[in-house]
Short mmCIF file of C-alpha atoms in Angstrom, two decimals:
data_model
loop_
_atom_site.label_atom_id
_atom_site.label_comp_id
_atom_site.label_asym_id
_atom_site.label_seq_id
_atom_site.Cartn_x
_atom_site.Cartn_y
_atom_site.Cartn_z
CA UNK A 2 -148.16 -47.63 30.63
CA UNK A 3 -151.19 -47.32 28.34
CA UNK A 4 -150.42 -46.14 24.85
CA UNK A 5 -151.02 -42.43 24.46
CA UNK A 6 -151.21 -41.79 28.21
CA UNK A 7 -149.98 -38.55 29.75
CA UNK A 8 -148.65 -38.24 33.30
CA UNK A 9 -147.36 -35.37 35.41
CA UNK A 10 -143.60 -35.33 35.82
CA UNK A 11 -143.89 -36.27 39.51
CA UNK A 12 -145.98 -39.35 38.68
CA UNK A 13 -143.53 -40.46 36.01
CA UNK A 14 -140.62 -40.00 38.42
CA UNK A 15 -142.47 -41.94 41.11
CA UNK A 16 -143.07 -44.88 38.81
CA UNK A 17 -139.51 -44.84 37.47
CA UNK A 18 -138.06 -45.00 40.97
CA UNK A 19 -140.52 -47.64 42.17
CA UNK A 20 -140.10 -50.55 39.73
CA UNK A 21 -137.08 -52.83 39.96
CA UNK A 22 -136.41 -52.81 36.21
CA UNK A 23 -136.15 -49.03 35.98
CA UNK A 24 -134.09 -48.71 39.19
CA UNK A 25 -131.49 -51.30 38.24
CA UNK A 26 -128.21 -50.06 36.72
CA UNK A 27 -127.95 -51.13 33.08
CA UNK A 28 -124.84 -52.20 31.23
CA UNK A 29 -124.50 -53.23 27.60
CA UNK A 30 -125.07 -56.77 28.83
CA UNK A 31 -127.79 -56.96 31.47
CA UNK A 32 -128.28 -60.20 33.41
CA UNK A 33 -131.19 -61.01 35.71
CA UNK A 34 -130.54 -63.88 38.10
CA UNK A 35 -133.43 -65.61 39.86
CA UNK A 36 -133.48 -65.60 43.65
CA UNK A 37 -136.90 -67.24 44.02
CA UNK A 38 -137.43 -70.05 46.51
CA UNK A 39 -137.13 -72.73 43.84
CA UNK A 40 -133.73 -71.47 42.63
CA UNK A 41 -132.67 -70.94 46.25
CA UNK A 42 -133.32 -74.58 47.16
CA UNK A 43 -131.94 -75.82 43.83
CA UNK A 44 -128.48 -74.45 44.65
CA UNK A 45 -128.73 -74.43 48.45
CA UNK A 46 -128.47 -70.64 48.11
CA UNK A 47 -125.02 -70.62 46.48
CA UNK A 48 -125.77 -69.70 42.87
CA UNK A 49 -125.94 -65.90 43.28
CA UNK A 50 -122.39 -65.66 44.65
CA UNK A 51 -121.21 -67.97 41.88
CA UNK A 52 -122.85 -65.77 39.23
CA UNK A 53 -121.33 -62.62 40.75
CA UNK A 54 -117.90 -64.22 40.59
CA UNK A 55 -118.41 -65.43 37.03
CA UNK A 56 -119.50 -62.01 35.76
CA UNK A 57 -117.16 -59.96 37.92
CA UNK A 58 -119.96 -57.68 39.11
CA UNK A 59 -122.14 -57.59 42.22
CA UNK A 60 -125.91 -57.68 42.38
CA UNK A 61 -127.39 -54.25 41.74
CA UNK A 62 -124.16 -53.02 40.18
CA UNK A 63 -122.71 -52.20 36.78
CA UNK A 64 -119.11 -52.91 35.91
CA UNK A 65 -116.72 -49.95 35.76
CA UNK A 66 -116.50 -50.16 31.97
CA UNK A 67 -120.31 -50.23 31.67
CA UNK A 68 -120.30 -53.54 29.86
CA UNK A 69 -122.07 -55.81 32.39
CA UNK A 70 -124.81 -55.29 34.98
CA UNK A 71 -126.53 -57.73 37.32
CA UNK A 72 -130.04 -57.61 38.74
CA UNK A 73 -132.01 -60.09 40.83
CA UNK A 74 -135.56 -61.28 40.14
CA UNK A 75 -137.75 -63.37 42.39
CA UNK A 76 -138.93 -65.69 39.63
CA UNK A 77 -138.14 -66.21 35.95
CA UNK A 78 -140.49 -69.15 35.43
CA UNK A 79 -137.73 -71.77 35.20
CA UNK A 80 -138.53 -73.38 38.53
CA UNK A 81 -138.50 -76.83 36.88
CA UNK A 82 -134.85 -76.44 35.79
CA UNK A 83 -133.23 -73.86 38.07
CA UNK A 84 -131.25 -72.06 39.15
CA UNK A 85 -131.87 -69.70 36.26
CA UNK A 86 -130.98 -66.34 34.77
CA UNK A 87 -131.88 -64.20 31.77
CA UNK A 88 -128.86 -62.96 29.84
CA UNK A 89 -130.67 -60.13 28.08
CA UNK A 90 -133.69 -62.14 26.99
CA UNK A 91 -131.74 -65.39 26.55
CA UNK A 92 -132.40 -67.95 29.28
CA UNK A 93 -129.70 -69.93 31.03
CA UNK A 94 -130.62 -72.59 33.55
CA UNK A 95 -129.19 -75.53 35.41
CA UNK A 96 -126.63 -76.43 38.09
CA UNK A 97 -123.80 -75.00 35.94
CA UNK A 98 -125.52 -71.59 35.62
CA UNK A 99 -122.38 -69.60 36.45
CA UNK A 100 -120.41 -71.53 33.84
CA UNK A 101 -123.04 -70.75 31.20
CA UNK A 102 -122.94 -67.03 31.97
CA UNK A 103 -119.14 -67.03 31.97
CA UNK A 104 -119.06 -68.69 28.55
CA UNK A 105 -117.50 -71.92 29.77
CA UNK A 106 -120.70 -73.85 29.06
CA UNK A 107 -123.33 -73.57 26.35
CA UNK A 108 -126.52 -71.79 27.52
CA UNK A 109 -129.21 -74.26 28.54
CA UNK A 110 -132.91 -73.61 27.95
CA UNK A 111 -134.65 -76.69 29.35
CA UNK A 112 -138.08 -77.40 27.83
CA UNK A 113 -141.03 -77.00 30.15
CA UNK A 114 -142.49 -80.46 30.94
CA UNK A 115 -146.30 -80.60 30.72
CA UNK A 116 -148.45 -83.55 31.81
CA UNK A 117 -152.23 -83.65 31.13
CA UNK A 118 -154.52 -85.20 33.70
CA UNK A 119 -156.95 -88.07 33.21
CA UNK A 120 -159.70 -85.52 32.53
CA UNK A 121 -157.80 -82.55 31.17
CA UNK A 122 -159.40 -79.25 30.24
CA UNK A 123 -156.55 -76.85 29.56
CA UNK A 124 -153.94 -79.41 28.53
CA UNK A 125 -156.16 -81.27 26.09
CA UNK A 126 -154.11 -81.02 22.87
CA UNK A 127 -157.25 -81.52 20.78
CA UNK A 128 -158.78 -78.27 21.99
CA UNK A 129 -158.88 -75.71 19.19
CA UNK A 130 -159.07 -71.98 19.79
CA UNK A 131 -161.42 -69.33 18.38
CA UNK A 132 -164.30 -71.78 18.01
CA UNK A 133 -166.59 -70.30 20.66
CA UNK A 134 -166.01 -66.57 20.21
CA UNK A 135 -167.42 -66.24 16.65
CA UNK A 136 -170.60 -68.01 17.77
CA UNK A 137 -171.16 -66.06 20.99
CA UNK A 138 -170.42 -62.66 19.45
CA UNK A 139 -172.90 -63.38 16.68
CA UNK A 140 -176.01 -64.09 18.78
CA UNK A 141 -178.10 -61.50 20.63
CA UNK A 142 -177.87 -63.25 23.99
CA UNK A 143 -174.18 -64.18 23.68
CA UNK A 144 -173.06 -62.14 26.69
CA UNK A 145 -175.70 -63.66 28.95
CA UNK A 146 -174.96 -67.18 27.70
CA UNK A 147 -171.27 -66.77 28.51
CA UNK A 148 -172.04 -65.49 32.01
CA UNK A 149 -174.57 -68.29 32.61
CA UNK A 150 -172.22 -71.11 31.60
CA UNK A 151 -169.35 -69.71 33.68
CA UNK A 152 -171.74 -69.43 36.62
CA UNK A 153 -172.95 -73.03 36.18
CA UNK A 154 -169.32 -74.18 36.02
CA UNK A 155 -168.56 -72.63 39.40
CA UNK A 156 -165.34 -71.28 37.88
CA UNK A 157 -163.28 -69.35 40.40
CA UNK A 158 -160.19 -67.23 39.88
CA UNK A 159 -157.00 -69.24 39.55
CA UNK A 160 -154.74 -66.36 40.61
CA UNK A 161 -154.99 -67.13 44.32
CA UNK A 162 -158.04 -65.25 45.58
CA UNK A 163 -160.53 -67.81 44.25
CA UNK A 164 -163.33 -65.28 43.68
CA UNK A 165 -166.28 -66.53 41.57
CA UNK A 166 -165.64 -65.38 38.01
CA UNK A 167 -169.27 -64.90 37.02
CA UNK A 168 -169.91 -62.70 40.07
CA UNK A 169 -166.95 -60.49 39.17
CA UNK A 170 -168.26 -60.04 35.63
CA UNK A 171 -171.78 -59.32 36.84
CA UNK A 172 -170.40 -56.60 39.09
CA UNK A 173 -168.78 -54.94 36.09
CA UNK A 174 -172.00 -55.07 34.08
CA UNK A 175 -173.90 -53.45 36.95
CA UNK A 176 -172.50 -50.10 35.78
CA UNK A 177 -175.18 -48.64 33.52
CA UNK A 178 -173.83 -45.16 32.83
CA UNK A 179 -172.90 -46.04 29.26
CA UNK A 180 -169.18 -45.33 29.74
CA UNK A 181 -166.33 -47.66 28.82
CA UNK A 182 -165.49 -50.86 30.67
CA UNK A 183 -162.28 -52.84 30.55
CA UNK A 184 -161.11 -56.43 30.91
CA UNK A 185 -157.54 -57.30 31.85
CA UNK A 186 -155.64 -60.58 31.67
CA UNK A 187 -153.32 -60.76 34.66
CA UNK A 188 -150.14 -62.33 33.31
CA UNK A 189 -148.06 -61.07 36.22
CA UNK A 190 -147.84 -64.46 37.90
CA UNK A 191 -144.98 -63.88 40.29
CA UNK A 192 -145.14 -66.66 42.88
CA UNK A 193 -141.73 -68.37 42.88
CA UNK A 194 -142.47 -72.00 42.16
CA UNK A 195 -145.42 -71.38 39.85
CA UNK A 196 -144.88 -71.28 36.09
CA UNK A 197 -148.24 -72.44 34.69
CA UNK A 198 -149.19 -68.97 33.47
CA UNK A 199 -145.90 -68.67 31.62
CA UNK A 200 -146.60 -72.02 29.95
CA UNK A 201 -150.08 -70.93 28.86
CA UNK A 202 -148.97 -67.58 27.48
CA UNK A 203 -146.10 -69.15 25.55
CA UNK A 204 -147.81 -72.31 24.26
CA UNK A 205 -151.53 -71.40 24.15
CA UNK A 206 -151.79 -67.61 23.89
CA UNK A 207 -154.75 -68.08 21.57
CA UNK A 208 -156.79 -69.67 24.36
CA UNK A 209 -155.91 -66.83 26.74
CA UNK A 210 -156.99 -64.26 24.13
CA UNK A 211 -160.25 -66.03 23.31
CA UNK A 212 -161.04 -66.21 27.02
CA UNK A 213 -160.30 -62.50 27.35
CA UNK A 214 -162.56 -61.74 24.40
CA UNK A 215 -165.38 -63.78 25.94
CA UNK A 216 -164.84 -61.92 29.22
CA UNK A 217 -165.09 -58.65 27.29
CA UNK A 218 -168.37 -59.78 25.76
CA UNK A 219 -169.72 -60.86 29.15
CA UNK A 220 -168.73 -57.54 30.72
CA UNK A 221 -169.76 -55.26 27.86
CA UNK A 222 -166.16 -54.11 27.33
CA UNK A 223 -164.65 -53.11 24.00
CA UNK A 224 -161.02 -53.00 25.15
CA UNK A 225 -158.83 -55.62 26.79
CA UNK A 226 -155.27 -55.64 28.04
CA UNK A 227 -152.81 -58.44 28.67
CA UNK A 228 -150.33 -57.45 31.40
CA UNK A 229 -147.25 -59.68 31.14
CA UNK A 230 -144.34 -59.81 33.59
CA UNK A 231 -141.11 -58.38 32.22
CA UNK A 232 -139.44 -61.56 33.49
CA UNK A 233 -141.38 -63.49 30.80
CA UNK A 234 -140.04 -62.03 27.51
CA UNK A 235 -141.10 -65.04 25.44
CA UNK A 236 -144.60 -64.91 26.86
CA UNK A 237 -144.84 -61.23 25.95
CA UNK A 238 -143.68 -61.97 22.40
CA UNK A 239 -146.07 -64.91 22.04
CA UNK A 240 -149.05 -62.89 23.29
CA UNK A 241 -148.21 -60.00 20.95
CA UNK A 242 -147.94 -62.39 18.00
CA UNK A 243 -151.25 -64.01 18.94
CA UNK A 244 -152.97 -60.60 19.03
CA UNK A 245 -151.64 -59.78 15.55
CA UNK A 246 -152.84 -63.14 14.19
CA UNK A 247 -156.26 -62.73 15.83
CA UNK A 248 -156.67 -59.30 14.25
CA UNK A 249 -155.70 -60.67 10.86
CA UNK A 250 -158.27 -63.45 11.25
CA UNK A 251 -161.02 -60.96 12.13
CA UNK A 252 -161.39 -62.08 15.75
CA UNK A 253 -160.35 -58.67 17.07
CA UNK A 254 -160.94 -55.11 15.92
CA UNK A 255 -163.96 -53.19 14.72
CA UNK A 256 -167.26 -54.92 13.89
CA UNK A 257 -165.95 -58.37 14.91
CA UNK A 258 -167.30 -61.03 12.56
CA UNK A 259 -169.97 -58.61 11.33
CA UNK A 260 -171.56 -58.50 14.76
CA UNK A 261 -171.51 -54.73 15.13
CA UNK A 262 -169.37 -55.14 18.27
CA UNK A 263 -165.86 -53.80 18.64
CA UNK A 264 -163.23 -55.54 20.75
CA UNK A 265 -159.48 -55.15 20.64
CA UNK A 266 -156.53 -56.08 22.86
CA UNK A 267 -153.18 -54.53 23.69
CA UNK A 268 -150.23 -56.30 25.34
CA UNK A 269 -148.42 -54.34 28.07
CA UNK A 270 -145.18 -55.28 29.82
CA UNK A 271 -144.62 -55.10 33.56
CA UNK A 272 -141.50 -53.56 35.07
CA UNK A 273 -140.41 -55.93 37.83
CA UNK A 274 -142.76 -56.03 40.82
CA UNK A 275 -144.21 -59.04 42.63
CA UNK A 276 -147.07 -57.03 44.13
CA UNK A 277 -148.19 -55.96 40.64
CA UNK A 278 -149.95 -59.32 40.55
CA UNK A 279 -152.47 -57.84 43.01
CA UNK A 280 -155.25 -56.34 40.92
CA UNK A 281 -155.24 -52.77 42.24
CA UNK A 282 -151.44 -52.62 41.97
CA UNK A 283 -151.62 -54.06 38.46
CA UNK A 284 -154.14 -51.45 37.34
CA UNK A 285 -152.02 -48.63 38.74
CA UNK A 286 -148.99 -50.09 36.97
CA UNK A 287 -150.99 -50.40 33.75
CA UNK A 288 -151.88 -46.71 33.98
CA UNK A 289 -148.18 -45.79 34.36
CA UNK A 290 -148.26 -45.12 38.10
CA UNK A 291 -146.35 -46.60 41.03
CA UNK A 292 -147.53 -50.18 41.52
CA UNK A 293 -148.72 -49.67 45.07
CA UNK A 294 -151.87 -51.29 46.41
CA UNK A 295 -155.07 -49.23 46.66
CA UNK A 296 -157.60 -49.45 49.47
CA UNK A 297 -160.85 -51.25 48.71
CA UNK A 298 -163.74 -50.42 48.38
CA UNK A 299 -164.29 -49.19 45.76
CA UNK A 300 -163.37 -52.41 44.00
CA UNK A 301 -161.91 -52.50 40.48
CA UNK A 302 -165.22 -53.85 39.19
CA UNK A 303 -166.68 -50.49 40.24
CA UNK A 304 -163.72 -48.13 39.73
CA UNK A 305 -160.77 -49.79 38.08
CA UNK A 306 -158.60 -48.76 35.15
CA UNK A 307 -158.93 -45.01 34.53
CA UNK A 308 -161.70 -45.01 37.13
CA UNK A 309 -163.94 -47.27 35.02
CA UNK A 310 -165.46 -50.71 35.84
CA UNK A 311 -162.77 -53.32 35.16
CA UNK A 312 -162.56 -57.11 35.43
CA UNK A 313 -159.09 -58.46 36.15
CA UNK A 314 -158.73 -62.22 35.62
CA UNK A 315 -155.73 -64.51 35.85
CA UNK A 316 -154.64 -66.01 32.50
CA UNK A 317 -155.42 -69.59 33.64
CA UNK A 318 -158.95 -68.51 34.51
CA UNK A 319 -159.40 -66.92 31.09
CA UNK A 320 -157.88 -69.85 29.20
CA UNK A 321 -160.48 -72.10 30.86
CA UNK A 322 -163.48 -70.01 29.73
CA UNK A 323 -163.66 -71.23 26.08
CA UNK A 324 -163.78 -74.86 27.25
CA UNK A 325 -166.48 -74.04 29.82
CA UNK A 326 -168.68 -72.28 27.28
CA UNK A 327 -168.06 -74.92 24.60
CA UNK A 328 -168.76 -78.01 26.71
CA UNK A 329 -171.21 -76.38 29.10
CA UNK A 330 -170.77 -75.24 32.66
CA UNK A 331 -172.52 -78.29 34.08
CA UNK A 332 -170.00 -80.60 32.43
CA UNK A 333 -167.08 -78.67 33.90
CA UNK A 334 -168.72 -78.62 37.34
CA UNK A 335 -168.59 -82.44 37.43
CA UNK A 336 -164.83 -82.16 37.85
CA UNK A 337 -163.30 -81.33 41.19
CA UNK A 338 -164.72 -81.65 44.64
CA UNK A 339 -167.73 -79.93 46.15
CA UNK A 340 -167.79 -76.18 45.61
CA UNK A 341 -164.28 -76.23 44.17
CA UNK A 342 -165.00 -77.41 40.67
CA UNK A 343 -162.75 -78.17 37.74
CA UNK A 344 -159.01 -78.57 37.48
CA UNK A 345 -155.90 -76.63 38.44
CA UNK A 346 -152.51 -76.43 36.78
CA UNK A 347 -150.01 -77.42 39.47
CA UNK A 348 -146.30 -76.59 39.12
CA UNK A 349 -143.59 -78.82 40.61
CA UNK A 350 -140.02 -77.54 40.97
CA UNK A 351 -136.74 -79.14 39.90
CA UNK A 352 -136.18 -80.95 43.22
CA UNK A 353 -138.90 -83.40 42.17
CA UNK A 354 -137.99 -86.48 40.15
CA UNK A 355 -140.60 -85.39 37.59
CA UNK A 356 -140.89 -81.58 37.63
CA UNK A 357 -143.22 -79.57 35.43
CA UNK A 358 -146.87 -78.58 35.04
CA UNK A 359 -149.59 -81.11 35.86
CA UNK A 360 -153.35 -80.66 35.43
CA UNK A 361 -155.18 -82.15 38.40
CA UNK A 362 -158.70 -82.05 39.75
CA UNK A 363 -159.48 -80.18 42.92
CA UNK A 364 -159.69 -82.62 45.81
CA UNK A 365 -156.64 -84.64 44.75
CA UNK A 366 -154.54 -85.39 47.86
CA UNK A 367 -151.22 -83.56 47.91
CA UNK A 368 -149.46 -86.85 48.55
CA UNK A 369 -150.70 -88.15 45.19
CA UNK A 370 -149.24 -85.06 43.53
CA UNK A 371 -145.94 -85.04 45.43
CA UNK A 372 -145.20 -88.76 45.50
CA UNK A 373 -147.27 -90.03 42.58
CA UNK A 374 -147.13 -87.39 39.84
CA UNK A 375 -143.88 -85.81 41.00
CA UNK A 376 -142.28 -89.14 41.85
CA UNK A 377 -140.86 -87.86 45.12
CA UNK A 378 -137.46 -86.17 45.15
CA UNK A 379 -134.61 -86.69 42.74
CA UNK A 380 -131.28 -88.32 43.60
CA UNK A 381 -132.74 -90.02 46.66
CA UNK A 382 -132.92 -86.75 48.59
CA UNK A 383 -135.01 -86.54 51.74
CA UNK A 384 -138.10 -84.34 51.61
CA UNK A 385 -138.15 -81.88 54.50
CA UNK A 386 -140.97 -79.54 53.51
CA UNK A 387 -143.21 -78.51 50.62
CA UNK A 388 -143.97 -74.87 50.01
CA UNK A 389 -147.50 -74.56 48.62
CA UNK A 390 -148.82 -71.45 46.89
CA UNK A 391 -145.61 -69.44 46.74
CA UNK A 392 -143.87 -67.40 49.45
CA UNK A 393 -147.18 -66.29 50.93
CA UNK A 394 -148.78 -69.72 50.77
CA UNK A 395 -147.01 -71.67 53.48
CA UNK A 396 -145.14 -74.89 54.23
CA UNK A 397 -146.21 -78.42 54.99
CA UNK A 398 -144.09 -81.26 56.29
CA UNK A 399 -143.97 -84.77 54.75
CA UNK A 400 -146.43 -85.93 57.41
CA UNK A 401 -149.03 -83.32 56.36
CA UNK A 402 -149.49 -84.26 52.71
CA UNK A 403 -152.78 -86.11 53.02
CA UNK A 404 -154.68 -82.82 52.87
CA UNK A 405 -156.61 -82.45 49.57
CA UNK A 406 -155.86 -79.86 46.91
CA UNK A 407 -158.57 -77.57 48.20
CA UNK A 408 -158.52 -73.90 49.13
CA UNK A 409 -160.68 -74.40 52.21
CA UNK A 410 -158.93 -77.52 53.51
CA UNK A 411 -155.46 -76.06 52.99
CA UNK A 412 -156.51 -72.89 54.80
CA UNK A 413 -157.62 -75.10 57.70
CA UNK A 414 -153.99 -76.16 58.16
CA UNK A 415 -152.64 -72.62 57.74
CA UNK A 416 -151.68 -72.72 54.07
CA UNK A 417 -152.97 -70.78 51.06
CA UNK A 418 -153.23 -72.55 47.68
CA UNK A 419 -152.27 -69.47 45.66
CA UNK A 420 -151.32 -70.25 42.05
CA UNK A 421 -150.84 -73.93 42.85
CA UNK A 422 -147.05 -73.99 42.80
CA UNK A 423 -145.28 -76.60 44.94
CA UNK A 424 -141.63 -76.25 45.88
CA UNK A 425 -140.01 -79.29 47.43
CA UNK A 426 -137.30 -78.52 50.00
CA UNK A 427 -134.70 -81.20 50.66
CA UNK A 428 -132.16 -81.74 53.40
CA UNK A 429 -129.56 -79.45 51.79
CA UNK A 430 -131.55 -76.39 52.91
CA UNK A 431 -131.76 -75.49 56.58
CA UNK A 432 -134.94 -74.07 58.14
CA UNK A 433 -132.97 -71.05 59.39
CA UNK A 434 -131.74 -70.14 55.92
CA UNK A 435 -135.21 -70.67 54.49
CA UNK A 436 -136.73 -68.39 57.13
CA UNK A 437 -134.21 -65.68 56.32
CA UNK A 438 -134.90 -66.12 52.60
CA UNK A 439 -138.65 -65.73 53.17
CA UNK A 440 -138.27 -62.53 55.20
CA UNK A 441 -135.88 -61.03 52.66
CA UNK A 442 -138.34 -61.73 49.88
CA UNK A 443 -141.14 -60.07 51.84
CA UNK A 444 -139.07 -56.97 52.59
CA UNK A 445 -137.86 -56.68 49.01
CA UNK A 446 -141.29 -57.01 47.40
CA UNK A 447 -143.51 -55.11 49.83
CA UNK A 448 -144.93 -52.16 47.91
CA UNK A 449 -144.45 -49.95 50.99
CA UNK A 450 -147.93 -48.42 50.85
CA UNK A 451 -149.01 -49.45 54.36
CA UNK A 452 -146.97 -49.20 57.56
CA UNK A 453 -147.64 -52.69 59.02
CA UNK A 454 -146.30 -54.49 55.96
CA UNK A 455 -143.51 -52.05 55.14
CA UNK A 456 -142.06 -51.87 58.64
CA UNK A 457 -142.94 -55.43 59.62
CA UNK A 458 -141.14 -57.03 56.67
CA UNK A 459 -138.08 -54.82 57.18
CA UNK A 460 -137.86 -55.81 60.83
CA UNK A 461 -138.27 -59.48 60.03
CA UNK A 462 -135.56 -59.34 57.36
CA UNK A 463 -133.18 -57.54 59.73
CA UNK A 464 -133.58 -60.09 62.52
CA UNK A 465 -135.46 -63.18 61.32
CA UNK A 466 -134.40 -65.55 64.09
CA UNK A 467 -135.61 -63.42 66.98
CA UNK A 468 -138.96 -62.42 65.56
CA UNK A 469 -141.06 -64.58 67.88
CA UNK A 470 -144.14 -66.28 66.51
CA UNK A 471 -146.33 -64.53 69.04
CA UNK A 472 -144.68 -61.19 68.36
CA UNK A 473 -147.28 -58.39 68.14
CA UNK A 474 -145.58 -57.50 64.86
CA UNK A 475 -147.06 -60.57 63.16
CA UNK A 476 -150.51 -59.94 64.57
CA UNK A 477 -150.40 -56.32 63.43
CA UNK A 478 -149.33 -57.31 59.92
CA UNK A 479 -152.06 -59.94 59.79
CA UNK A 480 -154.83 -57.61 60.88
CA UNK A 481 -153.85 -54.21 59.51
CA UNK A 482 -152.00 -54.71 56.22
CA UNK A 483 -153.71 -53.23 53.20
CA UNK A 484 -153.59 -56.32 50.97
CA UNK A 485 -153.06 -60.07 51.10
CA UNK A 486 -149.27 -59.67 50.80
CA UNK A 487 -148.79 -58.28 54.31
CA UNK A 488 -151.65 -60.32 55.76
CA UNK A 489 -150.23 -63.63 54.48
CA UNK A 490 -146.59 -63.23 55.54
CA UNK A 491 -147.26 -64.12 59.23
CA UNK A 492 -149.10 -67.32 58.31
CA UNK A 493 -146.26 -68.39 56.01
CA UNK A 494 -143.72 -67.75 58.78
CA UNK A 495 -145.77 -69.73 61.29
CA UNK A 496 -146.26 -72.63 58.90
CA UNK A 497 -142.51 -72.97 58.37
CA UNK A 498 -141.88 -73.04 62.12
CA UNK A 499 -144.54 -75.73 62.53
CA UNK A 500 -142.81 -78.15 60.16
CA UNK A 501 -141.07 -80.97 62.03
CA UNK A 502 -137.68 -80.75 60.36
CA UNK A 503 -135.98 -84.15 60.29
#
């Protein structure tokens, strides 16, 4: 909730009973265990029962003495080393997760592997932060120059929707009533299997902040917010520390660098909701309301936070902006393929021989990523399917990996790119159990605002095997759901059924 905000008692109660973190019973020791797809396939679905046995408490419960409580989360950002849990804010991860939580093993916090590409933008270790902002804020046409370079770059949102960034900013600036405007960094990356945003917020929060500041300049905003998932405590701490350091250096605050412009940033924590990654849900959550999706239009660029024009950008998008403005949009546009310019941070889960974050150009064949960069599967396991773009993205079989890393070409085969996460599924996981897992995720994380998604996901979770692919339920969800969550579930279900399981 925004600092200093005031809500009616009913609104506060509604929010408190909506978010998973506030609903969960709390003991002196609170553990969150990941049940995302990556952790599910890492343990063949067994780790949750093992954790319950180790702690002596069931999911969603608190022990009788009040000492221990257990909550599930659909991703903790440890997809490269799962299964995982947060013991308080302390991570534990690996095949002996239950032993770590029981105290029989030392807690393991595997480092996040990062591999730059041949032509890296975000993962170029030589890239310094806060080099572009002082220049742009100090020239009369700085805002226009930022918008022009981002437009020339063809930069699109990296959060899944792929909307042109410059067009979004121009829509915000179209408001000429003189009132406040806002910019928001969406750090609520929740797709199980994608952990690139966590990596950026923890290791390069300065780049995210500089990108947010440049977005504020481009949009004529004086206030920015960074909304970070509660499941990423280290990212929240790193972003807060980066804001304090930026203020001390004069990059944020009043009269930035003597320019006469004011711009400051606040870091806000989420409360446990996958759908809060959708921009209207995020803005409602940021205002202290239930994180349900709002109908559009009006769009957030017209009526967003507190009813004012607001630009919401994914943290990877924002972290790319300083490089685009520094090197020039035309230079960035030379990367990629066709209209999909630049690079994308791709996440590979722990089933791969080489898991981690890789920076690749758009147009790179998935087979190069899966078999070349990822090295295929570990321990000689057989690849059965690859989930692309999280639970709402879809599945491809080993014989479908020649499709390029491209939003349009993936959509042509029924898959959405999303955040760019890739979860390899091996022969330890059955298609039936994976189907059930997918439906349970959808039912658990539906915000419940619209009937097609709310009732459709509940029905699918209750009886996943008999929900026929041509069931009118799927068509209704696809056509009538309020946001991409409900509209994408049917495609993900169909894509899994289309995989030729060996």
